[in-house]
XYZ file of C-alpha atoms in Angstrom:
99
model
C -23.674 -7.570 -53.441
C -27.394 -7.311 -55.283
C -27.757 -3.678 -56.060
C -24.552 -1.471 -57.383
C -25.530 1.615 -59.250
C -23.257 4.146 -60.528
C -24.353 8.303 -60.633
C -22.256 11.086 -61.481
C -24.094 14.533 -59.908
C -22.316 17.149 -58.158
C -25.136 16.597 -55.547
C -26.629 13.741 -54.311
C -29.859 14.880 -52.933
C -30.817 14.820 -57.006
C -31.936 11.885 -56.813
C -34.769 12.514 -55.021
C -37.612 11.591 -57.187
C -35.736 9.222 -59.277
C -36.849 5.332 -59.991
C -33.976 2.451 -59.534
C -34.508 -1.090 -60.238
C -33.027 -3.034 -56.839
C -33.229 -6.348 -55.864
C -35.064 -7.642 -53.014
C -33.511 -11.470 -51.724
C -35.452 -14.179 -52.563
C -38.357 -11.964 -53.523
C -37.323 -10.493 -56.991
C -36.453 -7.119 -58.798
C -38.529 -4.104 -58.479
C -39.310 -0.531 -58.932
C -38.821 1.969 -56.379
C -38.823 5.794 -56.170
C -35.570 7.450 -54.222
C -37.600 8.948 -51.543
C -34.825 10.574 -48.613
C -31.333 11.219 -49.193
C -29.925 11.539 -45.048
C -26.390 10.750 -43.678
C -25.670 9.212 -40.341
C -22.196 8.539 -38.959
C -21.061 10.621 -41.751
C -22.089 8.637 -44.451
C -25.036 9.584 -46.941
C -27.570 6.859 -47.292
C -31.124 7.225 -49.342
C -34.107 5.736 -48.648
C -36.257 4.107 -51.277
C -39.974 2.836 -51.699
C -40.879 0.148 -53.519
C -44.011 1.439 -56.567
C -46.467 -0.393 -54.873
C -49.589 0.622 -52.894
C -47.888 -0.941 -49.720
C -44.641 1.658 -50.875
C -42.390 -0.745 -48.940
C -38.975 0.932 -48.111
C -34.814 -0.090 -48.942
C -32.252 1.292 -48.017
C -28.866 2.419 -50.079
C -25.128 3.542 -48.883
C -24.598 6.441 -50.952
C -20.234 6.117 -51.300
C -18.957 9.208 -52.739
C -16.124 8.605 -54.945
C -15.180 12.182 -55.902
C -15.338 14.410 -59.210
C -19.269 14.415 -58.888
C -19.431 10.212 -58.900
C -21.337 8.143 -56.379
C -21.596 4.320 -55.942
C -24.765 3.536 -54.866
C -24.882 0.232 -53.196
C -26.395 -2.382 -50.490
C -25.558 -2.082 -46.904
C -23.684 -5.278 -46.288
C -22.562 -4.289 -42.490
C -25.014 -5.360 -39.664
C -24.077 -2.608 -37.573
C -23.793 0.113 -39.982
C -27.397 -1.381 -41.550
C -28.803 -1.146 -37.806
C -27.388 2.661 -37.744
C -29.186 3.648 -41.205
C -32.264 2.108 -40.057
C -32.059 4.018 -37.111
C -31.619 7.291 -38.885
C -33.710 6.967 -41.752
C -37.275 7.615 -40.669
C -38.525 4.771 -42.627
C -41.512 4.579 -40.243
C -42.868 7.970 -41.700
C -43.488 6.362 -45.057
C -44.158 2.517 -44.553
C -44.287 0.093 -41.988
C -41.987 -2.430 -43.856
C -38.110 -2.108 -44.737
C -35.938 -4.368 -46.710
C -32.066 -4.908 -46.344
């Protein structure tokens, strides 16, 4: 797994608006803005664009862990990745998403 980032908020939708460093394979580490925080399947996912003028998207599996903690982390499942894709809009804000 690249990208594990812990966050304790009694909501998730908080971060919204926030920047996360995440790591794109064989292409580097980068900045990107938390854009969308949506759920499919019952699980939350958020979608992020990259700080760039192309704003190329990523998405994150938001796993709640209770108490106001998440683990934010990489979708390693091809099906569940397919299903976020899906769900996530992605083609509102860019043309171009990462896994």
């Amino acid at each position: 797994m690249r990208n594990e980032i812990g966050f304790m908020e009694d909501k998730l939708e908080v971060i919204t608006g926030q920047q996360l460093h995440l790591e794109v394979p064989e292409q580097g580490v980068y900045d990107y803005e938390a854009a969308k925080v949506f759920a499919a399947a019952g699980v939350s996912y958020i979608l992020c664009l990259r700080l760039s003028p192309g704003r190329e998207a990523y998405l994150l599996k938001a796993d709640d862990l209770g108490e106001g903690w998440w683990n934010i982390i990489d979708i390693e499942d091809d099906s569940e990745w397919e299903r976020a894709r899906q769900a996530s809009g992605y083609q509102d804000f860019t043309g171009v998403l990462h896994r």
